[in-house]
């Protein structure tokens, strides 16, 4: 199973970006999907999660600004990020819980996509 993340870039404060992370390979079912971020010199932080039933959760610092969603037909998770601030600057990583076709359950990480917000 491979995860391909995209959508990062450089944006001014107050701007927006949309991240995507597509899973491919031997997938029977995708369970929970999530976005994490890691800023320079800081610990990795869970930003948002979405269950296979569509329930979502967010870290307090992004509530009302970020929206996580998923397209099960495309095995893809999205993160719409609005009203970005310099504090949102980080490498964003997708995290996906997969039941593979061999019935094994594994968690996979994407390669990370850099989001830089200038003031």
Coordinates of N, CA, C and O in Angstrom, one line a residue:
X1 N 0.9 -1.2 0.0 CA 0.0 0.0 0.0 C 0.9 1.2 0.0 O 1.9 1.3 0.8
X2 N 0.6 2.2 -0.9 CA 1.3 3.4 -1.0 C 0.4 4.6 -0.8 O -0.8 4.5 -1.1
X3 N 0.9 5.6 -0.1 CA 0.2 6.9 0.0 C 0.9 8.0 -0.7 O 2.1 8.1 -0.6
X4 N 0.2 8.7 -1.5 CA 0.7 9.9 -2.2 C 0.0 11.1 -1.8 O -1.1 11.3 -2.1
X5 N 0.8 12.0 -1.1 CA 0.3 13.3 -0.7 C 0.7 14.4 -1.6 O 1.7 14.4 -2.2
X6 N -0.2 15.4 -1.7 CA 0.1 16.5 -2.6 C -0.7 17.7 -2.1 O -1.6 17.6 -1.2
X7 N -0.4 18.9 -2.6 CA -1.2 20.1 -2.3 C -0.5 21.1 -1.5 O -1.0 22.2 -1.3
X8 N 0.7 20.8 -0.9 CA 1.4 21.8 -0.1 C 2.0 22.9 -0.9 O 2.0 22.8 -2.2
X9 N 2.5 23.9 -0.3 CA 3.1 25.0 -1.0 C 3.3 26.2 -0.1 O 3.2 26.1 1.1
X10 N 3.6 27.3 -0.7 CA 3.8 28.6 0.0 C 2.6 29.5 -0.2 O 2.1 29.7 -1.3
X11 N 2.1 30.0 0.9 CA 0.9 30.8 0.8 C 1.0 32.0 1.9 O 1.7 31.8 2.9
X12 N 0.4 33.1 1.6 CA 0.4 34.2 2.5 C -0.5 34.0 3.7 O -1.5 33.2 3.5
X13 N -0.3 34.6 4.8 CA -1.2 34.5 5.9 C -2.6 34.9 5.5 O -2.8 35.9 4.8
X14 N -3.6 34.2 5.9 CA -4.9 34.4 5.5 C -5.4 33.6 4.3 O -6.6 33.6 4.0
X15 N -4.4 33.0 3.7 CA -4.7 32.2 2.5 C -5.2 30.8 2.8 O -5.5 30.5 3.9
X16 N -5.3 30.0 1.7 CA -5.8 28.7 1.9 C -5.1 27.7 1.0 O -4.4 28.1 0.0
X17 N -5.1 26.4 1.4 CA -4.6 25.3 0.6 C -5.5 24.1 0.8 O -6.1 24.0 1.9
X18 N -5.4 23.2 -0.1 CA -6.1 21.9 0.0 C -5.1 20.8 -0.2 O -4.5 20.7 -1.3
X19 N -5.0 20.0 0.8 CA -4.1 18.8 0.7 C -4.9 17.6 0.3 O -6.0 17.4 0.7
X20 N -4.2 16.7 -0.4 CA -4.8 15.4 -0.8 C -3.9 14.3 -0.5 O -2.6 14.5 -0.5
X21 N -4.4 13.2 -0.2 CA -3.6 12.0 0.1 C -4.3 10.8 -0.4 O -5.4 10.4 0.1
X22 N -3.8 10.2 -1.5 CA -4.4 9.0 -2.1 C -3.7 7.7 -1.8 O -2.5 7.7 -1.9
X23 N -4.5 6.8 -1.4 CA -3.9 5.4 -1.1 C -4.2 4.5 -2.3 O -5.2 4.6 -2.9
X24 N -3.2 3.7 -2.5 CA -3.3 2.7 -3.6 C -2.6 1.4 -3.2 O -1.8 1.4 -2.3
X25 N -2.9 0.3 -3.9 CA -2.3 -1.0 -3.6 C -3.4 -2.0 -3.2 O -4.5 -1.9 -3.6
X26 N -2.9 -2.9 -2.4 CA -3.7 -4.0 -2.0 C -4.6 -3.7 -0.9 O -4.4 -4.0 0.3
X27 N -5.7 -3.0 -1.2 CA -6.6 -2.4 -0.2 C -8.0 -3.1 -0.2 O -8.6 -3.1 -1.3
X28 N -8.4 -3.6 0.9 CA -9.7 -4.1 1.0 C -10.7 -3.1 1.6 O -11.8 -2.9 1.1
X29 N -10.2 -2.4 2.6 CA -11.0 -1.4 3.2 C -10.1 -0.4 3.9 O -9.1 -0.7 4.5
X30 N -10.5 0.9 3.8 CA -9.8 1.9 4.6 C -10.6 2.3 5.8 O -11.8 2.7 5.6
X31 N -10.0 2.3 6.9 CA -10.7 2.6 8.1 C -10.5 4.1 8.5 O -10.8 5.0 7.7
X32 N -9.9 4.4 9.6 CA -9.7 5.8 9.9 C -8.6 6.4 9.0 O -7.6 5.8 8.6
X33 N -8.8 7.7 8.8 CA -7.8 8.5 8.0 C -7.5 9.8 8.8 O -8.3 10.3 9.5
X34 N -6.2 10.2 8.7 CA -5.9 11.4 9.6 C -4.8 12.2 8.9 O -4.1 11.7 8.0
X35 N -4.7 13.4 9.4 CA -3.6 14.3 9.0 C -2.8 14.7 10.3 O -3.4 15.1 11.3
X36 N -1.5 14.6 10.2 CA -0.6 15.1 11.2 C 0.2 16.2 10.7 O 0.3 16.4 9.4
X37 N 0.9 16.9 11.5 CA 1.9 17.9 11.1 C 3.0 18.0 12.0 O 2.9 17.7 13.2
X38 N 4.2 18.3 11.5 CA 5.4 18.5 12.3 C 6.1 19.7 11.9 O 6.6 19.8 10.7
X39 N 6.1 20.7 12.8 CA 6.9 21.9 12.5 C 8.3 21.8 13.0 O 8.6 20.9 13.8
X40 N 9.2 22.6 12.4 CA 10.6 22.5 12.8 C 10.8 22.6 14.3 O 10.3 23.5 14.9
X41 N 11.5 21.6 14.9 CA 11.8 21.7 16.3 C 10.7 21.3 17.2 O 10.8 21.4 18.4
X42 N 9.6 20.8 16.6 CA 8.4 20.5 17.4 C 8.0 19.0 17.2 O 8.4 18.4 16.3
X43 N 7.2 18.5 18.2 CA 6.8 17.2 18.1 C 5.7 17.1 17.0 O 5.0 18.0 16.7
X44 N 5.5 15.9 16.5 CA 4.4 15.7 15.5 C 3.1 15.8 16.2 O 2.9 15.4 17.4
X45 N 2.2 16.5 15.6 CA 0.9 16.8 16.2 C -0.3 16.3 15.3 O -0.2 16.4 14.1
X46 N -1.2 15.6 15.9 CA -2.4 15.2 15.2 C -3.3 16.4 14.9 O -3.8 17.1 15.9
X47 N -3.6 16.6 13.7 CA -4.4 17.8 13.3 C -5.9 17.4 13.1 O -6.7 18.2 13.7
X48 N -6.2 16.3 12.4 CA -7.6 16.0 12.2 C -7.7 14.5 11.8 O -6.8 13.9 11.3
X49 N -8.9 14.0 12.2 CA -9.2 12.6 11.9 C -10.6 12.5 11.3 O -11.4 13.3 11.6
X50 N -10.7 11.4 10.5 CA -12.1 11.1 10.0 C -12.2 9.6 10.0 O -11.3 8.9 9.5
X51 N -13.3 9.1 10.5 CA -13.6 7.7 10.6 C -14.2 7.2 9.3 O -14.5 8.0 8.4
X52 N -14.3 5.9 9.1 CA -14.9 5.4 7.9 C -16.4 5.7 7.9 O -17.0 5.7 6.8
X53 N -17.0 6.1 9.0 CA -18.3 6.5 9.0 C -18.5 8.0 8.8 O -19.6 8.5 8.8
X54 N -17.4 8.7 8.7 CA -17.4 10.2 8.4 C -17.4 11.1 9.6 O -17.4 12.3 9.5
X55 N -17.2 10.5 10.8 CA -17.1 11.4 12.0 C -15.7 12.0 12.0 O -14.7 11.4 11.7
X56 N -15.6 13.3 12.4 CA -14.4 14.0 12.4 C -14.0 14.6 13.7 O -14.9 14.8 14.6
X57 N -12.7 14.8 13.9 CA -12.2 15.5 15.1 C -11.0 16.3 14.7 O -10.3 16.0 13.7
X58 N -10.9 17.4 15.4 CA -9.8 18.4 15.1 C -9.1 18.8 16.4 O -9.7 18.9 17.4
X59 N -7.8 19.1 16.2 CA -7.1 19.8 17.3 C -7.7 21.2 17.4 O -8.1 21.8 16.5
X60 N -7.7 21.7 18.7 CA -8.4 23.0 18.9 C -7.8 24.1 18.1 O -8.6 25.0 17.6
X61 N -6.6 24.1 17.8 CA -6.0 25.2 17.0 C -6.4 25.4 15.6 O -6.2 26.4 15.0
X62 N -7.1 24.4 15.1 CA -7.5 24.4 13.7 C -9.0 24.4 13.5 O -9.6 24.5 12.4
X63 N -9.7 24.2 14.6 CA -11.2 24.1 14.6 C -11.8 25.4 13.9 O -11.4 26.5 14.3
X64 N -12.7 25.2 13.0 CA -13.3 26.4 12.3 C -12.5 26.8 11.2 O -13.0 27.7 10.4
X65 N -11.3 26.4 11.0 CA -10.5 26.8 9.8 C -10.2 25.6 8.9 O -10.1 25.8 7.7
X66 N -10.0 24.4 9.4 CA -9.6 23.3 8.6 C -10.8 22.3 8.5 O -11.6 22.2 9.5
X67 N -10.9 21.6 7.4 CA -11.9 20.6 7.2 C -11.3 19.4 6.6 O -10.7 19.4 5.5
X68 N -11.5 18.2 7.3 CA -11.0 17.0 6.8 C -12.2 16.3 6.1 O -13.4 16.3 6.6
X69 N -12.0 15.6 5.0 CA -13.0 14.9 4.3 C -12.4 13.7 3.5 O -11.1 13.6 3.5
X70 N -13.2 12.8 3.0 CA -12.7 11.7 2.3 C -13.6 11.3 1.2 O -14.8 11.5 1.2
X71 N -13.0 10.7 0.2 CA -13.7 10.1 -0.9 C -13.4 8.7 -1.0 O -12.3 8.2 -1.4
X72 N -14.3 7.8 -0.5 CA -14.0 6.4 -0.4 C -13.8 5.7 -1.7 O -13.1 4.8 -1.8
X73 N -14.5 6.2 -2.7 CA -14.3 5.6 -4.1 C -12.9 5.8 -4.6 O -12.4 5.0 -5.4
X74 N -12.3 6.9 -4.2 CA -10.9 7.2 -4.6 C -9.9 6.9 -3.6 O -8.7 7.2 -3.8
X75 N -10.3 6.4 -2.4 CA -9.3 6.1 -1.4 C -8.5 7.3 -1.0 O -7.3 7.2 -0.8
X76 N -9.1 8.4 -0.9 CA -8.4 9.7 -0.8 C -9.0 10.5 0.4 O -10.2 10.5 0.6
X77 N -8.1 11.1 1.1 CA -8.4 12.0 2.2 C -7.9 13.4 1.9 O -6.9 13.5 1.2
X78 N -8.7 14.4 2.2 CA -8.4 15.7 1.9 C -8.3 16.6 3.2 O -8.9 16.2 4.2
X79 N -7.6 17.7 3.2 CA -7.6 18.6 4.3 C -7.7 20.0 3.6 O -6.7 20.5 3.0
X80 N -8.8 20.6 3.8 CA -9.0 22.0 3.3 C -8.6 22.9 4.5 O -9.1 22.8 5.6
X81 N -7.6 23.8 4.2 CA -7.1 24.6 5.2 C -7.3 26.1 4.8 O -6.8 26.5 3.8
X82 N -8.1 26.8 5.6 CA -8.5 28.2 5.4 C -7.9 29.0 6.5 O -7.5 28.6 7.5
X83 N -7.8 30.3 6.2 CA -7.3 31.3 7.2 C -6.0 30.9 7.8 O -5.8 30.9 9.0
X84 N -5.1 30.5 6.9 CA -3.8 30.0 7.4 C -3.0 31.1 8.1 O -3.1 32.3 7.7
X85 N -2.2 30.7 9.0 CA -1.3 31.6 9.8 C 0.1 31.0 9.7 O 0.3 29.8 9.5
X86 N 1.1 31.8 10.0 CA 2.4 31.3 10.1 C 2.6 30.1 11.0 O 3.5 29.2 10.8
X87 N 1.8 30.0 12.1 CA 1.8 28.9 13.0 C 1.4 27.6 12.4 O 1.6 26.5 13.0
X88 N 0.8 27.7 11.2 CA 0.4 26.4 10.5 C 1.5 25.9 9.7 O 1.4 24.8 9.1
X89 N 2.6 26.6 9.6 CA 3.8 26.1 8.8 C 4.3 24.8 9.4 O 4.6 24.7 10.6
X90 N 4.4 23.8 8.5 CA 4.8 22.5 9.0 C 4.8 21.5 7.8 O 4.3 21.9 6.7
X91 N 5.4 20.4 8.0 CA 5.2 19.3 7.0 C 4.0 18.5 7.5 O 3.8 18.1 8.6
X92 N 3.1 18.4 6.5 CA 1.8 17.7 6.8 C 1.9 16.2 6.3 O 2.3 16.0 5.1
X93 N 1.5 15.3 7.1 CA 1.6 13.9 6.8 C 0.2 13.2 6.9 O -0.5 13.4 7.9
X94 N -0.1 12.4 6.0 CA -1.4 11.7 6.1 C -1.1 10.3 6.7 O 0.0 9.8 6.6
X95 N -2.1 9.8 7.3 CA -2.0 8.6 8.1 C -3.3 7.8 7.9 O -4.4 8.3 8.1
X96 N -3.1 6.6 7.4 CA -4.3 5.8 7.0 C -4.3 4.4 7.6 O -3.2 3.7 7.5
X97 N -5.4 4.0 8.2 CA -5.5 2.6 8.7 C -6.2 1.8 7.6 O -7.3 2.1 7.2
X98 N -5.5 0.7 7.2 CA -6.0 -0.1 6.1 C -6.2 -1.5 6.5 O -5.3 -2.1 7.2
X99 N -7.2 -2.1 6.0 CA -7.3 -3.6 6.0 C -7.0 -4.0 4.6 O -7.7 -3.7 3.6
X100 N -5.9 -4.8 4.5 CA -5.4 -5.2 3.2 C -6.2 -6.4 2.7 O -7.0 -7.0 3.4
X101 N -6.0 -6.7 1.4 CA -6.7 -7.8 0.8 C -6.3 -9.1 1.4 O -7.0 -10.1 1.3
X102 N -5.1 -9.2 2.1 CA -4.7 -10.4 2.8 C -5.3 -10.3 4.2 O -4.9 -11.1 5.1
X103 N -6.2 -9.4 4.5 CA -6.9 -9.3 5.8 C -6.0 -8.7 6.9 O -6.5 -8.6 8.0
X104 N -4.8 -8.4 6.6 CA -3.9 -7.8 7.7 C -4.3 -6.3 7.8 O -4.6 -5.7 6.8
X105 N -4.3 -5.9 9.0 CA -4.6 -4.5 9.3 C -3.2 -3.7 9.6 O -2.5 -4.2 10.5
X106 N -3.0 -2.7 8.9 CA -1.8 -1.9 9.0 C -2.1 -0.4 8.9 O -3.1 0.0 8.4
X107 N -1.2 0.3 9.5 CA -1.2 1.8 9.4 C -0.1 2.3 8.5 O 1.1 1.9 8.7
X108 N -0.4 3.2 7.6 CA 0.6 3.7 6.6 C 0.7 5.2 6.7 O -0.3 5.9 7.1
X109 N 1.9 5.7 6.4 CA 2.1 7.1 6.4 C 2.5 7.6 5.0 O 3.2 6.9 4.3
X110 N 2.0 8.7 4.7 CA 2.4 9.4 3.4 C 3.8 10.0 3.6 O 4.3 10.1 4.7
X111 N 4.3 10.5 2.5 CA 5.7 11.1 2.5 C 5.8 12.5 3.1 O 6.8 12.9 3.4
X112 N 4.6 13.1 3.3 CA 4.7 14.5 3.8 C 4.7 15.5 2.7 O 5.3 15.3 1.7
X113 N 4.0 16.6 3.0 CA 3.9 17.7 2.0 C 4.1 19.0 2.8 O 3.5 19.2 3.9
X114 N 5.0 19.8 2.4 CA 5.4 21.0 3.1 C 4.4 22.2 2.9 O 4.1 22.5 1.7
X115 N 3.9 22.7 4.0 CA 3.1 23.9 3.9 C 3.8 25.1 4.6 O 4.2 24.9 5.8
X116 N 4.0 26.1 3.9 CA 4.7 27.3 4.4 C 3.8 28.5 4.3 O 3.3 28.8 3.2
X117 N 3.6 29.1 5.5 CA 2.7 30.3 5.5 C 3.5 31.5 5.9 O 4.1 31.6 7.0
X118 N 3.6 32.5 5.0 CA 4.4 33.7 5.2 C 3.5 34.8 5.9 O 2.3 34.9 5.6
X119 N 4.1 35.6 6.7 CA 3.4 36.7 7.4 C 3.3 37.9 6.5 O 3.9 38.1 5.5

